[in-house]
mmCIF file of C-alpha atoms in Angstrom:
data_model
loop_
_atom_site.group_PDB
_atom_site.id
_atom_site.type_symbol
_atom_site.label_atom_id
_atom_site.label_comp_id
_atom_site.label_asym_id
_atom_site.label_seq_id
_atom_site.Cartn_x
_atom_site.Cartn_y
_atom_site.Cartn_z
ATOM 1 C CA UNK A 1 -0.015 -0.073 -0.031
ATOM 2 C CA UNK A 2 1.350 3.356 -0.819
ATOM 3 C CA UNK A 3 2.303 5.846 1.911
ATOM 4 C CA UNK A 4 0.214 8.957 1.632
ATOM 5 C CA UNK A 5 1.176 12.311 3.343
ATOM 6 C CA UNK A 6 3.191 11.443 6.545
ATOM 7 C CA UNK A 7 6.196 13.050 8.433
ATOM 8 C CA UNK A 8 9.457 11.940 7.598
ATOM 9 C CA UNK A 9 9.836 10.189 10.934
ATOM 10 C CA UNK A 10 6.611 8.136 10.045
ATOM 11 C CA UNK A 11 7.812 7.292 6.636
ATOM 12 C CA UNK A 12 11.135 6.119 7.683
ATOM 13 C CA UNK A 13 9.437 3.774 10.451
ATOM 14 C CA UNK A 14 7.376 2.324 7.715
ATOM 15 C CA UNK A 15 10.332 1.988 5.408
ATOM 16 C CA UNK A 16 12.125 0.085 7.998
ATOM 17 C CA UNK A 17 9.079 -2.180 8.460
ATOM 18 C CA UNK A 18 8.963 -2.966 4.877
ATOM 19 C CA UNK A 19 12.700 -3.840 4.717
ATOM 20 C CA UNK A 20 12.249 -6.207 7.851
ATOM 21 C CA UNK A 21 9.462 -7.832 6.233
ATOM 22 C CA UNK A 22 11.126 -8.401 2.962
ATOM 23 C CA UNK A 23 14.109 -10.013 4.980
ATOM 24 C CA UNK A 24 11.787 -12.113 7.019
ATOM 25 C CA UNK A 25 8.985 -13.098 4.531
ATOM 26 C CA UNK A 26 11.160 -13.017 1.256
ATOM 27 C CA UNK A 27 8.972 -10.209 -0.340
ATOM 28 C CA UNK A 28 10.061 -7.752 -2.988
ATOM 29 C CA UNK A 29 11.771 -4.477 -1.796
ATOM 30 C CA UNK A 30 13.010 -1.497 -3.557
ATOM 31 C CA UNK A 31 16.171 0.140 -1.923
ATOM 32 C CA UNK A 32 17.576 3.780 -2.539
ATOM 33 C CA UNK A 33 21.072 4.002 -1.856
ATOM 34 C CA UNK A 34 23.614 6.825 -2.142
ATOM 35 C CA UNK A 35 27.317 6.394 -2.531
ATOM 36 C CA UNK A 36 29.761 4.722 -0.001
ATOM 37 C CA UNK A 37 31.159 8.076 1.336
ATOM 38 C CA UNK A 38 27.563 8.505 2.518
ATOM 39 C CA UNK A 39 27.996 12.481 2.532
ATOM 40 C CA UNK A 40 24.998 14.823 3.098
ATOM 41 C CA UNK A 41 23.973 14.834 -0.641
ATOM 42 C CA UNK A 42 23.610 10.960 -0.791
ATOM 43 C CA UNK A 43 21.672 11.144 2.363
ATOM 44 C CA UNK A 44 19.130 13.898 1.428
ATOM 45 C CA UNK A 45 18.886 12.519 -2.168
ATOM 46 C CA UNK A 46 18.116 8.990 -1.104
ATOM 47 C CA UNK A 47 15.509 10.048 1.454
ATOM 48 C CA UNK A 48 13.833 12.619 -0.650
ATOM 49 C CA UNK A 49 13.649 10.215 -3.762
ATOM 50 C CA UNK A 50 12.092 7.451 -1.417
ATOM 51 C CA UNK A 51 9.641 9.592 0.331
ATOM 52 C CA UNK A 52 8.081 11.103 -2.869
ATOM 53 C CA UNK A 53 8.174 7.868 -4.876
ATOM 54 C CA UNK A 54 6.425 6.142 -1.994
ATOM 55 C CA UNK A 55 3.894 8.847 -1.742
ATOM 56 C CA UNK A 56 2.798 8.284 -5.228
ATOM 57 C CA UNK A 57 4.371 4.936 -6.716
ATOM 58 C CA UNK A 58 3.647 3.619 -10.082
ATOM 59 C CA UNK A 59 1.027 0.897 -10.305
ATOM 60 C CA UNK A 60 3.725 -1.006 -11.941
ATOM 61 C CA UNK A 61 6.373 -0.388 -9.335
ATOM 62 C CA UNK A 62 8.470 -3.324 -8.285
ATOM 63 C CA UNK A 63 7.477 -2.493 -4.556
ATOM 64 C CA UNK A 64 5.164 0.255 -3.195
ATOM 65 C CA UNK A 65 7.531 1.487 -0.513
ATOM 66 C CA UNK A 66 10.927 2.814 -1.446
ATOM 67 C CA UNK A 67 13.553 2.260 1.390
ATOM 68 C CA UNK A 68 16.303 4.837 1.634
ATOM 69 C CA UNK A 69 19.341 3.098 2.654
ATOM 70 C CA UNK A 70 22.379 5.017 4.216
ATOM 71 C CA UNK A 71 25.629 3.367 3.006
ATOM 72 C CA UNK A 72 27.274 3.389 6.211
ATOM 73 C CA UNK A 73 26.806 1.335 9.563
ATOM 74 C CA UNK A 74 24.769 3.015 12.096
ATOM 75 C CA UNK A 75 27.624 3.657 14.471
ATOM 76 C CA UNK A 76 29.257 5.819 11.692
ATOM 77 C CA UNK A 77 26.411 8.376 11.808
ATOM 78 C CA UNK A 78 28.274 9.950 14.838
ATOM 79 C CA UNK A 79 31.306 10.985 12.495
ATOM 80 C CA UNK A 80 28.974 13.264 10.409
ATOM 81 C CA UNK A 81 28.144 16.284 12.674
ATOM 82 C CA UNK A 82 26.423 18.025 9.569
ATOM 83 C CA UNK A 83 23.835 14.983 9.806
ATOM 84 C CA UNK A 84 23.260 15.501 13.582
ATOM 85 C CA UNK A 85 22.723 19.190 12.973
ATOM 86 C CA UNK A 86 20.217 18.717 10.343
ATOM 87 C CA UNK A 87 18.153 15.812 11.840
ATOM 88 C CA UNK A 88 16.312 18.088 14.429
ATOM 89 C CA UNK A 89 15.062 20.401 11.478
ATOM 90 C CA UNK A 90 13.342 17.194 10.315
ATOM 91 C CA UNK A 91 12.105 15.967 13.837
ATOM 92 C CA UNK A 92 14.378 13.099 13.254
ATOM 93 C CA UNK A 93 16.997 11.227 15.490
ATOM 94 C CA UNK A 94 19.988 9.114 14.466
ATOM 95 C CA UNK A 95 17.976 5.827 15.405
ATOM 96 C CA UNK A 96 15.333 6.776 12.742
ATOM 97 C CA UNK A 97 17.810 6.302 9.729
ATOM 98 C CA UNK A 98 18.099 3.093 7.920
ATOM 99 C CA UNK A 99 21.763 1.896 7.597
ATOM 100 C CA UNK A 100 23.861 -1.276 6.445
ATOM 101 C CA UNK A 101 23.268 -2.235 10.120
ATOM 102 C CA UNK A 102 19.735 -2.950 9.071
ATOM 103 C CA UNK A 103 20.695 -5.597 6.483
ATOM 104 C CA UNK A 104 21.611 -9.198 7.173
ATOM 105 C CA UNK A 105 25.234 -9.852 7.925
ATOM 106 C CA UNK A 106 27.319 -10.161 4.905
ATOM 107 C CA UNK A 107 27.784 -13.950 5.242
ATOM 108 C CA UNK A 108 24.230 -14.636 4.753
ATOM 109 C CA UNK A 109 22.892 -11.631 2.908
ATOM 110 C CA UNK A 110 22.291 -13.409 -0.387
ATOM 111 C CA UNK A 111 20.182 -16.005 1.269
ATOM 112 C CA UNK A 112 17.935 -13.671 3.511
ATOM 113 C CA UNK A 113 17.759 -10.891 0.812
ATOM 114 C CA UNK A 114 18.050 -12.719 -2.426
ATOM 115 C CA UNK A 115 18.950 -10.494 -5.388
ATOM 116 C CA UNK A 116 15.823 -11.556 -7.430
ATOM 117 C CA UNK A 117 13.601 -10.004 -4.577
ATOM 118 C CA UNK A 118 15.287 -6.784 -4.657
ATOM 119 C CA UNK A 119 15.591 -3.562 -6.928
ATOM 120 C CA UNK A 120 18.148 -0.941 -6.437
ATOM 121 C CA UNK A 121 17.929 2.754 -7.361
ATOM 122 C CA UNK A 122 21.145 4.571 -7.056
ATOM 123 C CA UNK A 123 21.571 8.314 -6.110
ATOM 124 C CA UNK A 124 24.706 10.420 -6.111
ATOM 125 C CA UNK A 125 26.704 7.499 -7.788
ATOM 126 C CA UNK A 126 26.046 5.345 -10.885
ATOM 127 C CA UNK A 127 28.010 2.131 -9.909
ATOM 128 C CA UNK A 128 27.317 0.274 -6.808
ATOM 129 C CA UNK A 129 30.625 -0.609 -5.148
ATOM 130 C CA UNK A 130 31.827 -3.114 -2.513
ATOM 131 C CA UNK A 131 30.164 -6.303 -1.259
ATOM 132 C CA UNK A 132 26.674 -4.869 -2.288
ATOM 133 C CA UNK A 133 27.851 -4.301 -5.763
ATOM 134 C CA UNK A 134 29.229 -7.791 -5.944
ATOM 135 C CA UNK A 135 25.848 -9.248 -5.049
ATOM 136 C CA UNK A 136 23.282 -6.818 -6.445
ATOM 137 C CA UNK A 137 24.834 -5.200 -9.499
ATOM 138 C CA UNK A 138 22.530 -6.976 -11.882
ATOM 139 C CA UNK A 139 19.403 -5.676 -9.792
ATOM 140 C CA UNK A 140 20.244 -1.976 -10.602
ATOM 141 C CA UNK A 141 16.813 -0.322 -11.862
ATOM 142 C CA UNK A 142 17.535 3.292 -11.978
ATOM 143 C CA UNK A 143 19.946 6.218 -11.223
ATOM 144 C CA UNK A 144 19.899 9.885 -10.621
ATOM 145 C CA UNK A 145 23.583 11.092 -10.297
ATOM 146 C CA UNK A 146 25.830 14.146 -11.174
ATOM 147 C CA UNK A 147 29.239 12.143 -11.369
ATOM 148 C CA UNK A 148 31.060 10.851 -14.521
ATOM 149 C CA UNK A 149 29.110 8.215 -16.321
ATOM 150 C CA UNK A 150 30.600 4.691 -15.707
ATOM 151 C CA UNK A 151 28.127 2.613 -17.901
ATOM 152 C CA UNK A 152 26.994 0.274 -15.158
ATOM 153 C CA UNK A 153 23.211 1.122 -15.165
ATOM 154 C CA UNK A 154 21.134 -0.400 -18.020
ATOM 155 C CA UNK A 155 20.203 1.907 -20.780
ATOM 156 C CA UNK A 156 16.593 1.153 -20.364
ATOM 157 C CA UNK A 157 15.477 1.617 -16.761
ATOM 158 C CA UNK A 158 11.672 1.353 -17.365
ATOM 159 C CA UNK A 159 9.503 2.836 -14.662
ATOM 160 C CA UNK A 160 12.593 4.383 -12.946
ATOM 161 C CA UNK A 161 14.790 7.353 -14.169
ATOM 162 C CA UNK A 162 18.244 7.270 -15.816
ATOM 163 C CA UNK A 163 19.496 10.755 -15.242
ATOM 164 C CA UNK A 164 23.371 11.400 -15.176
ATOM 165 C CA UNK A 165 23.964 14.826 -15.771
ATOM 166 C CA UNK A 166 26.050 17.703 -14.283
ATOM 167 C CA UNK A 167 24.799 19.501 -11.097
ATOM 168 C CA UNK A 168 26.135 21.099 -8.159
ATOM 169 C CA UNK A 169 24.052 18.522 -6.025
ATOM 170 C CA UNK A 170 22.290 15.203 -6.763
ATOM 171 C CA UNK A 171 19.453 16.345 -4.527
ATOM 172 C CA UNK A 172 18.665 19.126 -7.006
ATOM 173 C CA UNK A 173 18.164 16.555 -9.758
ATOM 174 C CA UNK A 174 15.989 14.261 -7.590
ATOM 175 C CA UNK A 175 13.779 17.249 -6.749
ATOM 176 C CA UNK A 176 13.327 18.424 -10.395
ATOM 177 C CA UNK A 177 12.644 14.851 -11.294
ATOM 178 C CA UNK A 178 10.038 14.355 -8.619
ATOM 179 C CA UNK A 179 8.368 17.796 -8.589
ATOM 180 C CA UNK A 180 5.644 17.199 -10.731
ATOM 181 C CA UNK A 181 4.572 14.045 -8.832
ATOM 182 C CA UNK A 182 5.131 15.944 -5.484
ATOM 183 C CA UNK A 183 2.815 18.806 -6.656
ATOM 184 C CA UNK A 184 0.140 16.277 -7.450
ATOM 185 C CA UNK A 185 0.154 15.177 -3.952
ATOM 186 C CA UNK A 186 0.451 18.488 -2.353
ATOM 187 C CA UNK A 187 -2.481 19.539 -0.115
ATOM 188 C CA UNK A 188 -3.246 22.285 2.346
ATOM 189 C CA UNK A 189 -3.172 19.740 5.117
ATOM 190 C CA UNK A 190 0.014 18.486 4.063
ATOM 191 C CA UNK A 191 1.902 21.881 4.050
ATOM 192 C CA UNK A 192 3.863 21.277 7.130
ATOM 193 C CA UNK A 193 5.095 17.883 5.840
ATOM 194 C CA UNK A 194 6.122 19.501 2.448
ATOM 195 C CA UNK A 195 7.990 22.255 4.303
ATOM 196 C CA UNK A 196 9.834 19.734 6.440
ATOM 197 C CA UNK A 197 11.060 17.655 3.592
ATOM 198 C CA UNK A 198 11.858 20.735 1.404
ATOM 199 C CA UNK A 199 14.097 22.122 4.224
ATOM 200 C CA UNK A 200 15.667 18.746 4.657
ATOM 201 C CA UNK A 201 16.396 18.484 0.997
ATOM 202 C CA UNK A 202 17.621 22.246 0.679
ATOM 203 C CA UNK A 203 20.502 21.308 3.312
ATOM 204 C CA UNK A 204 22.719 19.543 0.908
ATOM 205 C CA UNK A 205 22.083 21.684 -2.122
ATOM 206 C CA UNK A 206 23.243 24.670 -0.143
ATOM 207 C CA UNK A 207 26.312 22.850 1.160
ATOM 208 C CA UNK A 208 27.352 21.509 -2.168
ATOM 209 C CA UNK A 209 26.827 25.046 -4.015
ATOM 210 C CA UNK A 210 27.925 27.178 -0.905
ATOM 211 C CA UNK A 211 24.443 28.841 -0.845
ATOM 212 C CA UNK A 212 24.341 29.003 -4.509
ATOM 213 C CA UNK A 213 27.531 31.137 -4.432
ATOM 214 C CA UNK A 214 29.905 28.687 -5.922
ATOM 215 C CA UNK A 215 30.205 29.849 -9.735
ATOM 216 C CA UNK A 216 31.939 26.781 -10.788
ATOM 217 C CA UNK A 217 29.400 24.357 -9.295
ATOM 218 C CA UNK A 218 25.917 26.039 -9.488
ATOM 219 C CA UNK A 219 23.849 24.775 -12.494
ATOM 220 C CA UNK A 220 20.513 25.992 -13.574
ATOM 221 C CA UNK A 221 19.142 22.637 -12.267
ATOM 222 C CA UNK A 222 20.343 23.776 -8.787
ATOM 223 C CA UNK A 223 18.724 27.163 -9.034
ATOM 224 C CA UNK A 224 15.530 25.658 -10.047
ATOM 225 C CA UNK A 225 15.521 23.138 -7.237
ATOM 226 C CA UNK A 226 16.120 25.783 -4.731
ATOM 227 C CA UNK A 227 13.370 27.831 -6.010
ATOM 228 C CA UNK A 228 11.018 24.891 -5.825
ATOM 229 C CA UNK A 229 11.778 23.853 -2.398
ATOM 230 C CA UNK A 230 11.601 27.366 -0.983
ATOM 231 C CA UNK A 231 8.073 27.762 -2.415
ATOM 232 C CA UNK A 232 7.243 24.581 -0.487
ATOM 233 C CA UNK A 233 8.517 26.437 2.583
ATOM 234 C CA UNK A 234 6.686 29.362 1.969
ATOM 235 C CA UNK A 235 3.254 27.708 1.645
ATOM 236 C CA UNK A 236 3.452 26.607 5.589
ATOM 237 C CA UNK A 237 3.175 29.797 7.421
ATOM 238 C CA UNK A 238 5.078 28.560 10.386
ATOM 239 C CA UNK A 239 7.884 27.304 8.522
ATOM 240 C CA UNK A 240 8.065 30.379 6.405
ATOM 241 C CA UNK A 241 8.324 32.711 9.344
ATOM 242 C CA UNK A 242 11.158 30.773 11.046
ATOM 243 C CA UNK A 243 13.373 30.134 7.763
ATOM 244 C CA UNK A 244 16.273 32.095 6.748
ATOM 245 C CA UNK A 245 18.312 30.472 4.044
ATOM 246 C CA UNK A 246 21.656 31.934 4.984
ATOM 247 C CA UNK A 247 21.119 31.183 8.805
ATOM 248 C CA UNK A 248 20.216 27.634 7.747
ATOM 249 C CA UNK A 249 23.171 27.157 5.545
ATOM 250 C CA UNK A 250 25.677 28.644 8.061
ATOM 251 C CA UNK A 251 24.483 26.366 10.574
ATOM 252 C CA UNK A 252 24.887 23.142 8.629
ATOM 253 C CA UNK A 253 28.091 24.481 7.160
ATOM 254 C CA UNK A 254 29.757 25.116 10.685
ATOM 255 C CA UNK A 255 28.555 21.513 11.647
ATOM 256 C CA UNK A 256 30.216 19.933 8.651
ATOM 257 C CA UNK A 257 33.437 21.579 9.434
ATOM 258 C CA UNK A 258 33.410 20.551 13.249
ATOM 259 C CA UNK A 259 35.560 17.671 13.045
ATOM 260 C CA UNK A 260 38.005 18.597 15.839
ATOM 261 C CA UNK A 261 36.611 16.057 18.356
ATOM 262 C CA UNK A 262 37.183 13.123 15.829
ATOM 263 C CA UNK A 263 40.241 10.914 15.699
ATOM 264 C CA UNK A 264 42.432 10.933 12.699
ATOM 265 C CA UNK A 265 41.579 7.637 11.503
ATOM 266 C CA UNK A 266 37.939 8.474 11.705
ATOM 267 C CA UNK A 267 38.636 11.807 9.745
ATOM 268 C CA UNK A 268 40.291 10.008 7.038
ATOM 269 C CA UNK A 269 37.077 7.397 6.688
ATOM 270 C CA UNK A 270 34.522 10.063 7.190
ATOM 271 C CA UNK A 271 34.093 11.016 3.556
ATOM 272 C CA UNK A 272 35.855 8.217 1.768
ATOM 273 C CA UNK A 273 35.354 6.522 -1.508
ATOM 274 C CA UNK A 274 36.897 3.470 -3.109
ATOM 275 C CA UNK A 275 37.256 1.952 -6.733
ATOM 276 C CA UNK A 276 39.010 -0.795 -8.317
ATOM 277 C CA UNK A 277 40.753 -0.465 -11.687
ATOM 278 C CA UNK A 278 42.919 -2.799 -13.485
ATOM 279 C CA UNK A 279 43.285 -5.022 -10.497
ATOM 280 C CA UNK A 280 44.557 -2.295 -8.230
ATOM 281 C CA UNK A 281 42.557 -0.473 -5.454
ATOM 282 C CA UNK A 282 42.295 3.314 -5.165
ATOM 283 C CA UNK A 283 40.740 5.154 -2.318
ATOM 284 C CA UNK A 284 40.147 8.818 -1.788
ATOM 285 C CA UNK A 285 39.239 10.648 1.477
ATOM 286 C CA UNK A 286 37.789 14.331 1.135
ATOM 287 C CA UNK A 287 38.604 16.412 4.252
ATOM 288 C CA UNK A 288 37.154 19.732 5.228
ATOM 289 C CA UNK A 289 40.038 20.934 6.969
ATOM 290 C CA UNK A 290 43.638 21.873 5.783
ATOM 291 C CA UNK A 291 46.753 19.697 5.865
ATOM 292 C CA UNK A 292 47.988 22.030 8.697
ATOM 293 C CA UNK A 293 45.095 20.856 10.888
ATOM 294 C CA UNK A 294 45.775 16.994 9.998
ATOM 295 C CA UNK A 295 49.413 17.509 10.981
ATOM 296 C CA UNK A 296 48.481 18.976 14.401
ATOM 297 C CA UNK A 297 45.828 16.308 14.911
ATOM 298 C CA UNK A 298 48.530 13.724 14.205
ATOM 299 C CA UNK A 299 51.042 15.209 16.444
ATOM 300 C CA UNK A 300 48.574 15.415 19.250
ATOM 301 C CA UNK A 301 47.805 11.744 18.797
ATOM 302 C CA UNK A 302 51.268 10.198 18.436
ATOM 303 C CA UNK A 303 53.999 12.313 20.141
ATOM 304 C CA UNK A 304 57.172 10.151 19.848
ATOM 305 C CA UNK A 305 58.156 11.644 16.451
ATOM 306 C CA UNK A 306 57.444 14.777 14.101
ATOM 307 C CA UNK A 307 53.810 15.644 13.104
ATOM 308 C CA UNK A 308 54.820 14.967 9.482
ATOM 309 C CA UNK A 309 56.013 11.553 10.364
ATOM 310 C CA UNK A 310 52.924 10.932 12.406
ATOM 311 C CA UNK A 311 50.473 11.840 9.525
ATOM 312 C CA UNK A 312 52.584 9.702 7.020
ATOM 313 C CA UNK A 313 52.469 6.695 9.169
ATOM 314 C CA UNK A 314 48.642 7.221 9.830
ATOM 315 C CA UNK A 315 47.892 7.672 6.316
ATOM 316 C CA UNK A 316 50.055 4.522 5.315
ATOM 317 C CA UNK A 317 48.216 2.423 7.992
ATOM 318 C CA UNK A 318 44.796 3.735 6.730
ATOM 319 C CA UNK A 319 45.709 2.760 3.114
ATOM 320 C CA UNK A 320 47.281 -0.654 3.970
ATOM 321 C CA UNK A 321 44.319 -1.567 6.205
ATOM 322 C CA UNK A 322 42.121 -1.161 3.037
ATOM 323 C CA UNK A 323 44.669 -2.981 0.816
ATOM 324 C CA UNK A 324 44.860 -0.033 -1.431
ATOM 325 C CA UNK A 325 47.595 0.578 -4.284
ATOM 326 C CA UNK A 326 46.941 4.282 -4.528
ATOM 327 C CA UNK A 327 45.610 6.515 -1.781
ATOM 328 C CA UNK A 328 44.567 10.127 -2.275
ATOM 329 C CA UNK A 329 43.716 12.703 0.416
ATOM 330 C CA UNK A 330 41.943 15.799 -0.696
ATOM 331 C CA UNK A 331 41.542 18.742 1.681
ATOM 332 C CA UNK A 332 39.385 22.127 1.581
ATOM 333 C CA UNK A 333 39.794 25.118 3.634
ATOM 334 C CA UNK A 334 39.857 28.913 3.585
ATOM 335 C CA UNK A 335 43.133 30.870 3.480
ATOM 336 C CA UNK A 336 43.764 33.849 5.816
ATOM 337 C CA UNK A 337 42.273 36.152 3.331
ATOM 338 C CA UNK A 338 39.059 33.862 3.202
ATOM 339 C CA UNK A 339 39.807 32.573 -0.190
ATOM 340 C CA UNK A 340 38.699 28.788 -0.773
ATOM 341 C CA UNK A 341 41.784 26.475 -1.205
ATOM 342 C CA UNK A 342 42.594 22.819 -1.950
ATOM 343 C CA UNK A 343 45.416 20.454 -1.209
ATOM 344 C CA UNK A 344 46.274 17.161 -2.580
ATOM 345 C CA UNK A 345 48.328 14.359 -1.318
ATOM 346 C CA UNK A 346 48.978 10.994 -3.246
ATOM 347 C CA UNK A 347 50.409 7.866 -1.706
ATOM 348 C CA UNK A 348 51.387 4.802 -3.771
ATOM 349 C CA UNK A 349 52.139 1.819 -2.043
ATOM 350 C CA UNK A 350 53.809 -0.333 -4.556
ATOM 351 C CA UNK A 351 56.404 0.385 -7.393
ATOM 352 C CA UNK A 352 53.708 -0.046 -10.088
ATOM 353 C CA UNK A 353 51.532 2.229 -8.391
ATOM 354 C CA UNK A 354 54.216 4.578 -7.892
ATOM 355 C CA UNK A 355 54.667 4.686 -11.603
ATOM 356 C CA UNK A 356 50.911 5.343 -12.003
ATOM 357 C CA UNK A 357 51.238 8.244 -9.644
ATOM 358 C CA UNK A 358 53.989 9.730 -11.376
ATOM 359 C CA UNK A 359 52.108 9.441 -14.613
ATOM 360 C CA UNK A 360 49.097 11.095 -13.153
ATOM 361 C CA UNK A 361 51.117 13.958 -11.761
ATOM 362 C CA UNK A 362 52.630 14.563 -15.139
ATOM 363 C CA UNK A 363 49.281 14.296 -17.027
ATOM 364 C CA UNK A 364 47.100 16.214 -14.503
ATOM 365 C CA UNK A 365 49.214 18.904 -13.058
ATOM 366 C CA UNK A 366 48.123 21.409 -15.742
ATOM 367 C CA UNK A 367 44.414 20.411 -15.399
ATOM 368 C CA UNK A 368 44.462 20.666 -11.722
ATOM 369 C CA UNK A 369 47.033 23.504 -11.204
ATOM 370 C CA UNK A 370 49.148 21.273 -9.005
ATOM 371 C CA UNK A 371 52.151 23.259 -7.241
ATOM 372 C CA UNK A 372 54.589 21.929 -4.732
ATOM 373 C CA UNK A 373 53.435 22.333 -1.314
ATOM 374 C CA UNK A 374 54.888 24.803 1.237
ATOM 375 C CA UNK A 375 57.461 22.222 2.465
ATOM 376 C CA UNK A 376 58.848 18.835 1.122
ATOM 377 C CA UNK A 377 58.586 17.358 4.578
ATOM 378 C CA UNK A 378 55.663 15.053 3.530
ATOM 379 C CA UNK A 379 57.192 14.038 0.303
ATOM 380 C CA UNK A 380 58.982 10.841 -0.612
ATOM 381 C CA UNK A 381 59.552 10.078 -4.197
ATOM 382 C CA UNK A 382 62.363 7.563 -3.990
ATOM 383 C CA UNK A 383 61.895 4.302 -5.455
ATOM 384 C CA UNK A 384 62.648 2.129 -2.377
ATOM 385 C CA UNK A 385 59.836 3.251 -0.112
ATOM 386 C CA UNK A 386 56.179 4.176 -0.058
ATOM 387 C CA UNK A 387 55.746 7.080 -2.798
ATOM 388 C CA UNK A 388 54.111 10.222 -1.290
ATOM 389 C CA UNK A 389 53.554 13.614 -2.892
ATOM 390 C CA UNK A 390 51.711 16.727 -1.633
ATOM 391 C CA UNK A 391 50.637 19.628 -3.770
ATOM 392 C CA UNK A 392 48.554 22.833 -3.834
ATOM 393 C CA UNK A 393 45.637 22.315 -5.931
ATOM 394 C CA UNK A 394 45.201 25.818 -7.405
ATOM 395 C CA UNK A 395 42.325 24.879 -9.885
ATOM 396 C CA UNK A 396 39.897 24.729 -7.153
ATOM 397 C CA UNK A 397 36.696 23.858 -9.057
ATOM 398 C CA UNK A 398 37.988 20.263 -9.335
ATOM 399 C CA UNK A 399 36.767 18.089 -6.474
ATOM 400 C CA UNK A 400 36.732 14.515 -6.100
ATOM 401 C CA UNK A 401 34.424 14.109 -8.890
ATOM 402 C CA UNK A 402 37.135 15.171 -11.234
ATOM 403 C CA UNK A 403 40.160 13.895 -9.476
ATOM 404 C CA UNK A 404 38.880 10.363 -9.094
ATOM 405 C CA UNK A 405 38.387 9.840 -12.867
ATOM 406 C CA UNK A 406 41.766 11.315 -13.575
ATOM 407 C CA UNK A 407 43.522 8.852 -11.388
ATOM 408 C CA UNK A 408 41.431 5.988 -12.332
ATOM 409 C CA UNK A 409 42.288 6.838 -16.153
ATOM 410 C CA UNK A 410 46.178 6.722 -15.139
ATOM 411 C CA UNK A 411 45.504 3.245 -13.474
ATOM 412 C CA UNK A 412 44.168 1.488 -16.770
#
C-alpha cells in the first residue's frame, strides 16, 4: 500500500518495517542507496527520492514503498556532525535512519535478501561498489547522479529514471525529477510535511553549492530546485516565518567543519570512496580541514616523532588496512584572506602504483593546477619506499568528482 502524506519520521518507520518484512518473508523490496562516502547529498537525495516515490508509486512499481538506505553502519552516523545538525530540523534522530546495520550480515545476506527479490535505485553515484555491488549489481533499476558516467546502469530503466548529468547537487536533480509528482500530492493539510522535507532537501544543495554562490558548481538545475523547495517552505506559514536560508546554511556548514573531536583515522574514513581499476585499488578521502590541521591532529595523537611522520604513518596504515595501491587525500579550507583553497596528497604503496602516480602527476598537473606544497617534509619520491607527494591544487573547481576519474584513467 502506498504511503500518503506523513512526516519523515513516520515514513522512515514504515520503510524500516518494509525492509524487515522483505528479509523475514522474502517479499519484494526497492532500496534507494547513495554512494559509499555517505555524505549529506547522498543522504538527502536517497530520503527525498524514497519519500516522494512512496507517496505516489507507479501501479507497476516493483514495490510500493521505497527504502532509503544510508551506505554506512549505524555507528558511523556519529562521524557526520552535519547529519546531527540537520536531523532536528526534520524532527528526526539518528536511530530513525536506515543503514547497512539494518541489512543481514554479509555472510548470509544473499540468502536472506536474495537479489531477485530486490530492486536498487542509485543516487549520487552510478556504480554500486563493494560487497553490495558484487551481489546486487545486476539488480540496478534506476539512477539519478551528477558524477561521471561509468556505464554500469542499463540503458533502459523502465519505470525508474536514468539521469546522469552535471549539477552542483544530486538532490537538485532528484527534486526536479520528482517535482511534478510531488505537486500532484500536495494539499493544504500536508503543507507542514512539504515544508519539512523541502528544508531537509535544501541542506545538501546549499552545502554543495555554497549557498548558490559557488560559480564553478552552480547549475540551472540547482537554482531551479532551490526555488521549488523554497516555495514549498513558503506555503506553510509557521515554517516560512522561521526560515532564513543564510542562517540555515551557516548552521549546517559550521557543523560539517566541526571535526576537531574526531580521531585522525575517523577523519580519514568519514568521507571516503574506493574503486578498483585494472586489479589495483584506489581510495580517496575528502576532508574539510587543511593539511596543517591534520598535522596538528597527528602530532597530538602520536607524540614520539614529528607531526609529518605521524601523519605519513597514519595515512600509510589507513591505506594498508584497506589493501590500497593508491591513496589520495583531498583537503578544502579557507586561506587567511578568506579564499577557498585545496590541497592534494597522493600515496602509492607499490612500485607499479608509484609509476601510475608519477604519470598522473605529469598528465594532470596542468588540469588541476598542481604546485609543490609549502615544504617537502611530507614528500617521499624515492623508488625504495612508499611514494608520497603533496601539492597545492590551484584549480579549485575540481573536486573528487574530477580527481577520481583522472586517477582511475591513469590506472588503466
